[in-house]
mmCIF file of C-alpha atoms in Angstrom:
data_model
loop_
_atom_site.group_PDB
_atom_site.id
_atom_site.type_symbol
_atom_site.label_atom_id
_atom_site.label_comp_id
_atom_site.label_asym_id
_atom_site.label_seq_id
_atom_site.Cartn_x
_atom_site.Cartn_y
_atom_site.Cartn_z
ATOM 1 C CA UNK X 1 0.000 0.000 0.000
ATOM 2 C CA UNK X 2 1.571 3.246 -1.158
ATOM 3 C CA UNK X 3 2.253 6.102 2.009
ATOM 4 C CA UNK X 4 -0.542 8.849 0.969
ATOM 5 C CA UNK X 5 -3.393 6.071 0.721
ATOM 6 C CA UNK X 6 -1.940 4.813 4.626
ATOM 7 C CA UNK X 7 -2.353 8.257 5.514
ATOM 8 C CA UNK X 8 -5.855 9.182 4.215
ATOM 9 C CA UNK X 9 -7.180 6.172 5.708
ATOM 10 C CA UNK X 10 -5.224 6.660 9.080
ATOM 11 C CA UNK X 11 -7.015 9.877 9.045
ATOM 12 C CA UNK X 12 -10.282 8.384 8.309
ATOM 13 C CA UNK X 13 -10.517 5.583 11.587
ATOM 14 C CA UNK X 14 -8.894 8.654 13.833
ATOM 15 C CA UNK X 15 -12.493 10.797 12.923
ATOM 16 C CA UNK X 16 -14.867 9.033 11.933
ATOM 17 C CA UNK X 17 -17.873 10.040 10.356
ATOM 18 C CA UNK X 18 -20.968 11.456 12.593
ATOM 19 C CA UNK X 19 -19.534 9.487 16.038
ATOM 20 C CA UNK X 20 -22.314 7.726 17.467
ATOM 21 C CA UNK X 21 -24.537 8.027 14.271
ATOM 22 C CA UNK X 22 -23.033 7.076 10.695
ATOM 23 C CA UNK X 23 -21.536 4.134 10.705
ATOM 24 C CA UNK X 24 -17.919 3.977 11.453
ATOM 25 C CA UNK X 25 -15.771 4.805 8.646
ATOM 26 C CA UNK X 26 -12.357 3.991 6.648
ATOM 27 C CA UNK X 27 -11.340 5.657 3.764
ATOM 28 C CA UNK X 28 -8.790 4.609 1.059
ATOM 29 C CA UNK X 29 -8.679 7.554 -1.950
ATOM 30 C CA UNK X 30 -6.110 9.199 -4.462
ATOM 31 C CA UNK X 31 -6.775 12.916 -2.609
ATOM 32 C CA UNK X 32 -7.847 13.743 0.674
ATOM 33 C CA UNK X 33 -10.285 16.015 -1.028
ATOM 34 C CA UNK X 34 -12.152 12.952 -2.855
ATOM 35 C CA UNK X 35 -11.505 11.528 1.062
ATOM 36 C CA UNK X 36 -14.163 14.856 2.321
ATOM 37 C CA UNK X 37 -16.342 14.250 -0.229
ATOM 38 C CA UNK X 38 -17.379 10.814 0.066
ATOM 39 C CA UNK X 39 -17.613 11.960 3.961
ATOM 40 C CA UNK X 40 -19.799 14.577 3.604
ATOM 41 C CA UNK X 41 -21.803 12.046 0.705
ATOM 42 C CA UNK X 42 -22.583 8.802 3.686
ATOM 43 C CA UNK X 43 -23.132 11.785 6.228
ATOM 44 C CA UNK X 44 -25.776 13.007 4.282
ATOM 45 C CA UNK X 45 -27.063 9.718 3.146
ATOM 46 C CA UNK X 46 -26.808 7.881 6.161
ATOM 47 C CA UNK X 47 -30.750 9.267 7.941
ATOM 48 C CA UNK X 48 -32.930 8.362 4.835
ATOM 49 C CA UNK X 49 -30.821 5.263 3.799
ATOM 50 C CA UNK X 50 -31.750 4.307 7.500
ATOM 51 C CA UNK X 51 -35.332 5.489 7.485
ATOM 52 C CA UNK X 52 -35.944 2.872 4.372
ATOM 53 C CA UNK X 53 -33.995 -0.154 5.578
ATOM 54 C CA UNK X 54 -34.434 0.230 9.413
ATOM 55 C CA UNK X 55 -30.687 -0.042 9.960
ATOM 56 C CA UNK X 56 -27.261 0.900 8.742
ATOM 57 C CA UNK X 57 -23.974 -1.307 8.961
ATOM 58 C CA UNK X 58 -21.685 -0.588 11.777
ATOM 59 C CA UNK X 59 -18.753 0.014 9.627
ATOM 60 C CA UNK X 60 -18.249 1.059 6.125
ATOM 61 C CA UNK X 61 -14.994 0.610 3.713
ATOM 62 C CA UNK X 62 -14.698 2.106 0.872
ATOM 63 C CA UNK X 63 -11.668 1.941 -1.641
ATOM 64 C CA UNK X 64 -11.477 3.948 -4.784
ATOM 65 C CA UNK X 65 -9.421 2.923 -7.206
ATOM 66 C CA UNK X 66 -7.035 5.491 -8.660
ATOM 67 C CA UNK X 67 -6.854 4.583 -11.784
ATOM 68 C CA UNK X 68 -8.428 1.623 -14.506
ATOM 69 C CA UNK X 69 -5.926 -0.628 -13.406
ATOM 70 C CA UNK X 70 -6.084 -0.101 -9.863
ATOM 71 C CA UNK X 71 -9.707 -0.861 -10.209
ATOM 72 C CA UNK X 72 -9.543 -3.867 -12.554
ATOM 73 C CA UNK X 73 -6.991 -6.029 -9.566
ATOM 74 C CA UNK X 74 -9.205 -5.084 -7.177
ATOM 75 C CA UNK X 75 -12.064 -5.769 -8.495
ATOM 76 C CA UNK X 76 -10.576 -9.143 -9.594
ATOM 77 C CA UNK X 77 -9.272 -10.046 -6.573
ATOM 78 C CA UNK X 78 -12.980 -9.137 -5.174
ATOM 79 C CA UNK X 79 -14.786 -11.391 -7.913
ATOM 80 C CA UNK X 80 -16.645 -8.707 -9.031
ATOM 81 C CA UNK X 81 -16.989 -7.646 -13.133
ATOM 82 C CA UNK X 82 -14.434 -5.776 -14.788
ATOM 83 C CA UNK X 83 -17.243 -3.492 -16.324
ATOM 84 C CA UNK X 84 -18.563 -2.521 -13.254
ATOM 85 C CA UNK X 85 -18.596 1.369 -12.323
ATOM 86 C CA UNK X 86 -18.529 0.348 -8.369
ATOM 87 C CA UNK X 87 -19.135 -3.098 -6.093
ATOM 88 C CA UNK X 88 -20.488 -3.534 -3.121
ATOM 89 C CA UNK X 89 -19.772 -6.396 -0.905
ATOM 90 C CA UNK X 90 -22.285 -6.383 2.318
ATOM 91 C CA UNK X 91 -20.424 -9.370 3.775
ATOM 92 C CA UNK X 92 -17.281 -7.320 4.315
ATOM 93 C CA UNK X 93 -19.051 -3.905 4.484
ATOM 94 C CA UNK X 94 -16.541 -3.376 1.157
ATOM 95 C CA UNK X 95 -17.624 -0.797 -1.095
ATOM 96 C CA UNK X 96 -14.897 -0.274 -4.086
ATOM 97 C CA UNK X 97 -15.402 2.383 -6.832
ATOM 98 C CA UNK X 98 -13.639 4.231 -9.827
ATOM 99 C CA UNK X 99 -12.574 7.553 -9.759
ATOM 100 C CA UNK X 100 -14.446 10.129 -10.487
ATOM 101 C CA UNK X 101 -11.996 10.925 -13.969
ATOM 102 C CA UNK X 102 -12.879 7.003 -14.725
ATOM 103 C CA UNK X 103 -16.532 8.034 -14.867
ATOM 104 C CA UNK X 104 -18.192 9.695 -17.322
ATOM 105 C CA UNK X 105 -17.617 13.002 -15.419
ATOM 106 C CA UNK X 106 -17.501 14.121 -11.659
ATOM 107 C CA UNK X 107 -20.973 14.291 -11.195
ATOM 108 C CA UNK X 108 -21.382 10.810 -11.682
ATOM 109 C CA UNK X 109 -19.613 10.042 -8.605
ATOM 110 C CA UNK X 110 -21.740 10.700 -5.554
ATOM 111 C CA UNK X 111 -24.916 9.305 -7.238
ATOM 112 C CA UNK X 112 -22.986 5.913 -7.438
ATOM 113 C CA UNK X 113 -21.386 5.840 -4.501
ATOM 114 C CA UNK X 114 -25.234 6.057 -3.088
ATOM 115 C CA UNK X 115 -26.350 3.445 -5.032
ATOM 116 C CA UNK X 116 -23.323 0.962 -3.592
ATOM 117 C CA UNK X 117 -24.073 2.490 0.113
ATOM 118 C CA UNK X 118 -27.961 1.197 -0.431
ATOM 119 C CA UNK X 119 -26.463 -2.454 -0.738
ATOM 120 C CA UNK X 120 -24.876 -2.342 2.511
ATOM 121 C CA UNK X 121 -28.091 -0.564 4.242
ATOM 122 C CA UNK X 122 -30.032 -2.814 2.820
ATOM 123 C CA UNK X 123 -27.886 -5.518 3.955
ATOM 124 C CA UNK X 124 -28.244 -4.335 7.465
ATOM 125 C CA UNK X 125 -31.922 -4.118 7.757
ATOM 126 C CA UNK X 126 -32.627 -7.683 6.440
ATOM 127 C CA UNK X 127 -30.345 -8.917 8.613
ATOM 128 C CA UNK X 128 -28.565 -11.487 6.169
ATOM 129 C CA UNK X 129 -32.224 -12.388 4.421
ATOM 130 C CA UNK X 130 -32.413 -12.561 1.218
ATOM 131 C CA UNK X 131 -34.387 -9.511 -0.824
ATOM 132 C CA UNK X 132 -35.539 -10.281 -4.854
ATOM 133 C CA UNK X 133 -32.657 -8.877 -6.606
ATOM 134 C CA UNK X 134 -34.901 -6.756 -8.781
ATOM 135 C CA UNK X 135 -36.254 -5.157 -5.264
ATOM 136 C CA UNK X 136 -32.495 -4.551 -4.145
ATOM 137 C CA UNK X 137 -31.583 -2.983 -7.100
ATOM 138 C CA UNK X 138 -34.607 -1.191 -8.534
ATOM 139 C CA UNK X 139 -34.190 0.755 -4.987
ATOM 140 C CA UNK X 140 -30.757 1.414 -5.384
ATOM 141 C CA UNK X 141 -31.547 3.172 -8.381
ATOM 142 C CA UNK X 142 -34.677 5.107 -6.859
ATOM 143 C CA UNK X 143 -32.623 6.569 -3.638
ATOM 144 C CA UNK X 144 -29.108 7.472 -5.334
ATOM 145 C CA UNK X 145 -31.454 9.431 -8.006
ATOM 146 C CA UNK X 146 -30.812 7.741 -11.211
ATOM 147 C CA UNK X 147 -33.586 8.628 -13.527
ATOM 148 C CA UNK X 148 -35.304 6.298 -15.935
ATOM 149 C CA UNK X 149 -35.090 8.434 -19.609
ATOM 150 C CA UNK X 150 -31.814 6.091 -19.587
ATOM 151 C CA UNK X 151 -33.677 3.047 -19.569
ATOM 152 C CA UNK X 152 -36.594 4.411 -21.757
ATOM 153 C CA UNK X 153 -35.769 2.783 -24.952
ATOM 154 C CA UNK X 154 -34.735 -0.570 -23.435
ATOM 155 C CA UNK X 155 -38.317 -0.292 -21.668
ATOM 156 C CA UNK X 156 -40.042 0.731 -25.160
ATOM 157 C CA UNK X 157 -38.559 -2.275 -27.123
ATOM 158 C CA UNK X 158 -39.250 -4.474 -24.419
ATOM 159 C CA UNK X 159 -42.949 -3.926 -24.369
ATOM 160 C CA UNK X 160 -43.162 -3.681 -28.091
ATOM 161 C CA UNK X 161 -41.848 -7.025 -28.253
ATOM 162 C CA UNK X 162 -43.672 -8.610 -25.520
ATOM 163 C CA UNK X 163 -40.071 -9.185 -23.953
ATOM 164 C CA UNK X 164 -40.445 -8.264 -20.483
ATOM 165 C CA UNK X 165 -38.794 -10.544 -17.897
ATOM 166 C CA UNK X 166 -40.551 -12.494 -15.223
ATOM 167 C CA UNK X 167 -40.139 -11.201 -11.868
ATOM 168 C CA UNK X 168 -39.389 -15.161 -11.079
ATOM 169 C CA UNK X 169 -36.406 -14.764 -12.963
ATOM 170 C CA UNK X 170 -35.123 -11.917 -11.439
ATOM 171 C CA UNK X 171 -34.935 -12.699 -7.314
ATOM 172 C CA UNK X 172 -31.475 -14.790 -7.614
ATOM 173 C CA UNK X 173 -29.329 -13.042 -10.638
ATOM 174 C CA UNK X 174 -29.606 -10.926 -14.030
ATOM 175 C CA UNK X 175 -28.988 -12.251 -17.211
ATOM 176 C CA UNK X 176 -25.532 -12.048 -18.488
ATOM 177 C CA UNK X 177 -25.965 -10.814 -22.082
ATOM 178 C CA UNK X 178 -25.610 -7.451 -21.869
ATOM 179 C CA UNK X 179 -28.920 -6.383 -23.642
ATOM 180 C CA UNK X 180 -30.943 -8.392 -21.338
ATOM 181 C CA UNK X 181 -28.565 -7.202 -18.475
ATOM 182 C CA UNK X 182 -29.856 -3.828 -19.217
ATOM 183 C CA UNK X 183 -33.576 -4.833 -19.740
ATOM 184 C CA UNK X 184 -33.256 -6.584 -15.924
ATOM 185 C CA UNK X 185 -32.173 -3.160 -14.643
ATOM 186 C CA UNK X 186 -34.803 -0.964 -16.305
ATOM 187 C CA UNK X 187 -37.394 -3.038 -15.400
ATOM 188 C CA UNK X 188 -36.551 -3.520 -11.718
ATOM 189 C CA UNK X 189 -36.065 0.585 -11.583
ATOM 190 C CA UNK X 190 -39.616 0.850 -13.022
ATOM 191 C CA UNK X 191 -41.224 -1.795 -10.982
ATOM 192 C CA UNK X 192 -40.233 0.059 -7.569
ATOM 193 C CA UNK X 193 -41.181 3.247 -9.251
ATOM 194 C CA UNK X 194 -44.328 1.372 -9.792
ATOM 195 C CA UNK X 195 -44.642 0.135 -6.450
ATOM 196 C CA UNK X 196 -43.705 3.989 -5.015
ATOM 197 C CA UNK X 197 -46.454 5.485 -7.105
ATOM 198 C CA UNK X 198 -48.949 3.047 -6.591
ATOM 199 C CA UNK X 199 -48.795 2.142 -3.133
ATOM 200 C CA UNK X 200 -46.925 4.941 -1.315
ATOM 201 C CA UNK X 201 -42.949 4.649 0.064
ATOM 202 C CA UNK X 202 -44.634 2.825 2.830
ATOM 203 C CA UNK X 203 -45.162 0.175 0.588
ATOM 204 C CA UNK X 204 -41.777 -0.567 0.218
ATOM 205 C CA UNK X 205 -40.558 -0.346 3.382
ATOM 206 C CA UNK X 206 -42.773 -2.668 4.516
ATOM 207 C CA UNK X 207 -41.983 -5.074 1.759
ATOM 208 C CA UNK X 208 -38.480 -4.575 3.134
ATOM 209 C CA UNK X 209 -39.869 -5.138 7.209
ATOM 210 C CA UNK X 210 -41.502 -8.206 6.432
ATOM 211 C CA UNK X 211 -38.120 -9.915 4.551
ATOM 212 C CA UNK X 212 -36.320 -8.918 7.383
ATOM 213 C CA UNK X 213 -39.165 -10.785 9.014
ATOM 214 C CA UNK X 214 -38.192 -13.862 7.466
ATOM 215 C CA UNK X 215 -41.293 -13.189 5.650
ATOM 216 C CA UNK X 216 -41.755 -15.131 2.549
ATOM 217 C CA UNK X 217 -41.537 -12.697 -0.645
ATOM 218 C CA UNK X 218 -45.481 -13.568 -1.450
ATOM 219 C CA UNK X 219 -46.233 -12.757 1.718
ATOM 220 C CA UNK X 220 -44.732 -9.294 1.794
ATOM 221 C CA UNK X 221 -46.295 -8.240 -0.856
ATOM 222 C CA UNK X 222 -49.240 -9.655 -0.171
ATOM 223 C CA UNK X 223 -49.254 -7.616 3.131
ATOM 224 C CA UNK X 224 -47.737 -4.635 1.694
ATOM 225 C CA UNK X 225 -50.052 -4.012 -1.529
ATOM 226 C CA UNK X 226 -52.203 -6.866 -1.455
ATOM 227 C CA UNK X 227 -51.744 -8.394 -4.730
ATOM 228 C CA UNK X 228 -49.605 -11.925 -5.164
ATOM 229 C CA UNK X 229 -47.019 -12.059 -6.787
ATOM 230 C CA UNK X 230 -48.465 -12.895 -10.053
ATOM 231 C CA UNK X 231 -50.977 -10.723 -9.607
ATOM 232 C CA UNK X 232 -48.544 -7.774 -9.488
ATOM 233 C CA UNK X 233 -47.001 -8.892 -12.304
ATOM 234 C CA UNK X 234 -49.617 -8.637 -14.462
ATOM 235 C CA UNK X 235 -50.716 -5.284 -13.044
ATOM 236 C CA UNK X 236 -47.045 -3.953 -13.890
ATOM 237 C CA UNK X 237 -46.905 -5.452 -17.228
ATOM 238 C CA UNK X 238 -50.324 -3.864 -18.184
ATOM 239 C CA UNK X 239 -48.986 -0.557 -16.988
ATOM 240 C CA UNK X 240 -46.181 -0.838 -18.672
ATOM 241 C CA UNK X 241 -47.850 -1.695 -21.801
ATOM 242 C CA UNK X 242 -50.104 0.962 -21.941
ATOM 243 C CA UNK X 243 -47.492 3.279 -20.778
ATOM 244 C CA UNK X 244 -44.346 2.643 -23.406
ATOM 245 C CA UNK X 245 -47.146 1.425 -26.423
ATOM 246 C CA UNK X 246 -48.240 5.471 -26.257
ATOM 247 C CA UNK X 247 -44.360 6.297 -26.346
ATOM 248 C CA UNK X 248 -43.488 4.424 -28.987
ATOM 249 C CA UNK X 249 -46.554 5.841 -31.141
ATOM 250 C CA UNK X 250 -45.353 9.170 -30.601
ATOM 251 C CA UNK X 251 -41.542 8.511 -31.503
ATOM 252 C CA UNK X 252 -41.491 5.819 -34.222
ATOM 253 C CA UNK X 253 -41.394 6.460 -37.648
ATOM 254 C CA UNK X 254 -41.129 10.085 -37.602
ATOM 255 C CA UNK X 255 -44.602 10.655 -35.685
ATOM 256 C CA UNK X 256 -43.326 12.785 -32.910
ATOM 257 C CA UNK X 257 -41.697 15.194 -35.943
ATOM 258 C CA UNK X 258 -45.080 14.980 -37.611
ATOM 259 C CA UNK X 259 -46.563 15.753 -34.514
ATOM 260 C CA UNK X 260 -44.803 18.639 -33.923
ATOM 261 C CA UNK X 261 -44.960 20.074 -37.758
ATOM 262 C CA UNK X 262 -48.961 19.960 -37.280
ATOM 263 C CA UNK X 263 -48.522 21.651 -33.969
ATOM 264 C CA UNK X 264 -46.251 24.216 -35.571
ATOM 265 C CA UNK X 265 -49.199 24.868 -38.485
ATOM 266 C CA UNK X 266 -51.480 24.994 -36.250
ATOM 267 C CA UNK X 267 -50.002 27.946 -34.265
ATOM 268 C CA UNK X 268 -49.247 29.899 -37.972
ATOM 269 C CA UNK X 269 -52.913 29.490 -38.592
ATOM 270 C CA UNK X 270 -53.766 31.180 -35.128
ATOM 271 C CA UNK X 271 -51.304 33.753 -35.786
ATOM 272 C CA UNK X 272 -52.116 34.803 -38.847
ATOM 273 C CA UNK X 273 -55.966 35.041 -38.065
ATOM 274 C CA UNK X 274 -55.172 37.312 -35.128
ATOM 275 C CA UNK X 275 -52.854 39.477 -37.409
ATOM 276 C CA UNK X 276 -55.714 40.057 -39.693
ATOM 277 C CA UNK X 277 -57.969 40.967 -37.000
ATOM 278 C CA UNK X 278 -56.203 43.072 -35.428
ATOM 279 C CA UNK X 279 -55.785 45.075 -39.216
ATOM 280 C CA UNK X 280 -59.520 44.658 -39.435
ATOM 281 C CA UNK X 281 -59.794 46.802 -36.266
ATOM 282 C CA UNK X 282 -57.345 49.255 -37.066
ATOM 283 C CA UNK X 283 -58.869 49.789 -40.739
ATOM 284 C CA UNK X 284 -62.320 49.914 -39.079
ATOM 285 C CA UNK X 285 -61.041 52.898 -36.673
ATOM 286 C CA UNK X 286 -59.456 54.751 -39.314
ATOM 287 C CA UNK X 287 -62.690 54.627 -41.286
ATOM 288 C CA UNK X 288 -64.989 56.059 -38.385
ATOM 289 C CA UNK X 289 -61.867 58.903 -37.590
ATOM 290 C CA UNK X 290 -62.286 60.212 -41.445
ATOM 291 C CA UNK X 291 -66.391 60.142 -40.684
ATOM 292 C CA UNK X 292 -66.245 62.314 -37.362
ATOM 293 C CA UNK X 293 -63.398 64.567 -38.767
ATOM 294 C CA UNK X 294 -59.919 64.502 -36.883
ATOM 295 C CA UNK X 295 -60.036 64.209 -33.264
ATOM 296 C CA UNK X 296 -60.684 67.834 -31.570
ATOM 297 C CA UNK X 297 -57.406 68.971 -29.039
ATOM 298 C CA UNK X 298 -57.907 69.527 -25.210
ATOM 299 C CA UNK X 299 -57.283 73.372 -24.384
ATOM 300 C CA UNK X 300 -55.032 73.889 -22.062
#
């Protein structure tokens, strides 16, 4: 271990984070500045992450790799995919991540390291039970604030081919081909936005209770939104249908251009028809000012 990442995470055990309140932190990072901000990132974190598992680990590590090679031994050594953008391993309270010039730009950084810290919260709150992997990650992507226009087309093509996944097939693992991979993540994001929109963030943080519960999956959703589990997945997939069909109208083909050239007529039309009556008026005053004579002047 080179001196300057000793030292940064010397620092880190001698103050940690929020004594008595975040978990316990240790910090490994190429600048003690990068060090401050991941602080200030779990500090802030650390009450609603706790608020939606019902717990937080007692200790956090995380490691960010300086550069791609850096990340690609570690990573390696962790088992983890040499694609990834960040890991998180809940067993060891491990959280490793690229740099912030590895991303696509610095303000990529804080919304993943969120995303990794939900993992170990998550972790926490079940209590080593096991949560559908579509439930852990779909809410992963909801509290670090990832948006779903990413995952818009991937949702779109999915529905227009009468692709989506079963939810059966997404508790244990994703796919591995990549464009699957990617449907997998979309969908679980827009199933817990479902779930948020439909039922309320209570919802899910009951879901999340009753696992921790030892609860049977059926059985917390049964008791959180009182559908089965096949139940909600038809519900979803009929939302979903109707939701990405009316998309896909408006953007295939040209129709959203075609859209917006009728639009655009439309408007001239309006225009121009107020333009003419509005010379209508003025010719119509001019006419009645040459009948009364011009207009008399106030003496003063």
């Amino acid at each position: 271990m080179k001196r300057p990442a000793l030292m940064l995470m010397l620092l880190a055990l001698a103050f940690p984070a929020w004594a008595g309140q975040a978990p316990h932190l240790s910090i490994i990072a190429p600048s003690e500045e990068l060090a401050a901000h991941i602080r200030q990132v779990v500090q802030n974190a650390d009450p609603r992450l706790k608020a939606w598992t019902g717990a937080a680990p007692p200790r956090i590590r995380i490691e960010v790799a300086a550069d791609r090679p850096a990340f690609e031994r570690r990573v390696r050594q962790l088992g983890g995919p040499r694609w990834a953008a960040g890991l998180a391993m809940p067993r060891q309270n491990l959280i490793l991540l690229r740099s912030p010039r590895q991303l696509g730009g610095p303000e990529q950084f804080a919304p993943l390291l969120q995303h990794e810290l939900v993992h170990l919260y998550l972790a926490a709150g079940l209590k080593g039970r096991h949560a559908p992997l579509w439930l852990e990650e779909g809410l992963a992507m909801l509290l670090s604030g990832e948006g779903g226009w990413a995952r818009t087309g991937t949702m779109t093509r999915a529905v227009l081919n009468d692709a989506l996944l079963p939810l059966a097939e997404l508790e244990h693992r994703f796919p591995a081909e990549a464009s699957e991979a990617a449907l997998a993540y979309a969908q679980s994001y827009y199933l817990v936005t479902w779930l948020l929109n439909n039922f309320g963030e209570e919802s899910l943080r009951l879901i999340v209770a009753s696992l921790a519960q030892n609860r049977p999956l059926t059985a917390a959703l049964k008791r959180a939104t009182g559908m089965s589990l096949a139940t909600l997945q038809r519900s979803f997939s009929e939302d979903m249908s109707s939701r990405f069909s009316w998309l896909a109208l408006l953007t295939a083909g040209g129709t959203l251009w075609g859209l917006v050239g009728v639009l655009a007529v439309v408007g001239l039309v309006i225009r121009r028809r107020r333009q003419k009556q509005r010379l209508a008026r003025g010719l119509a005053r001019e006419d009645e000012e040459d009948v009364q004579g011009p207009p008399r002047r106030r003496q003063g």
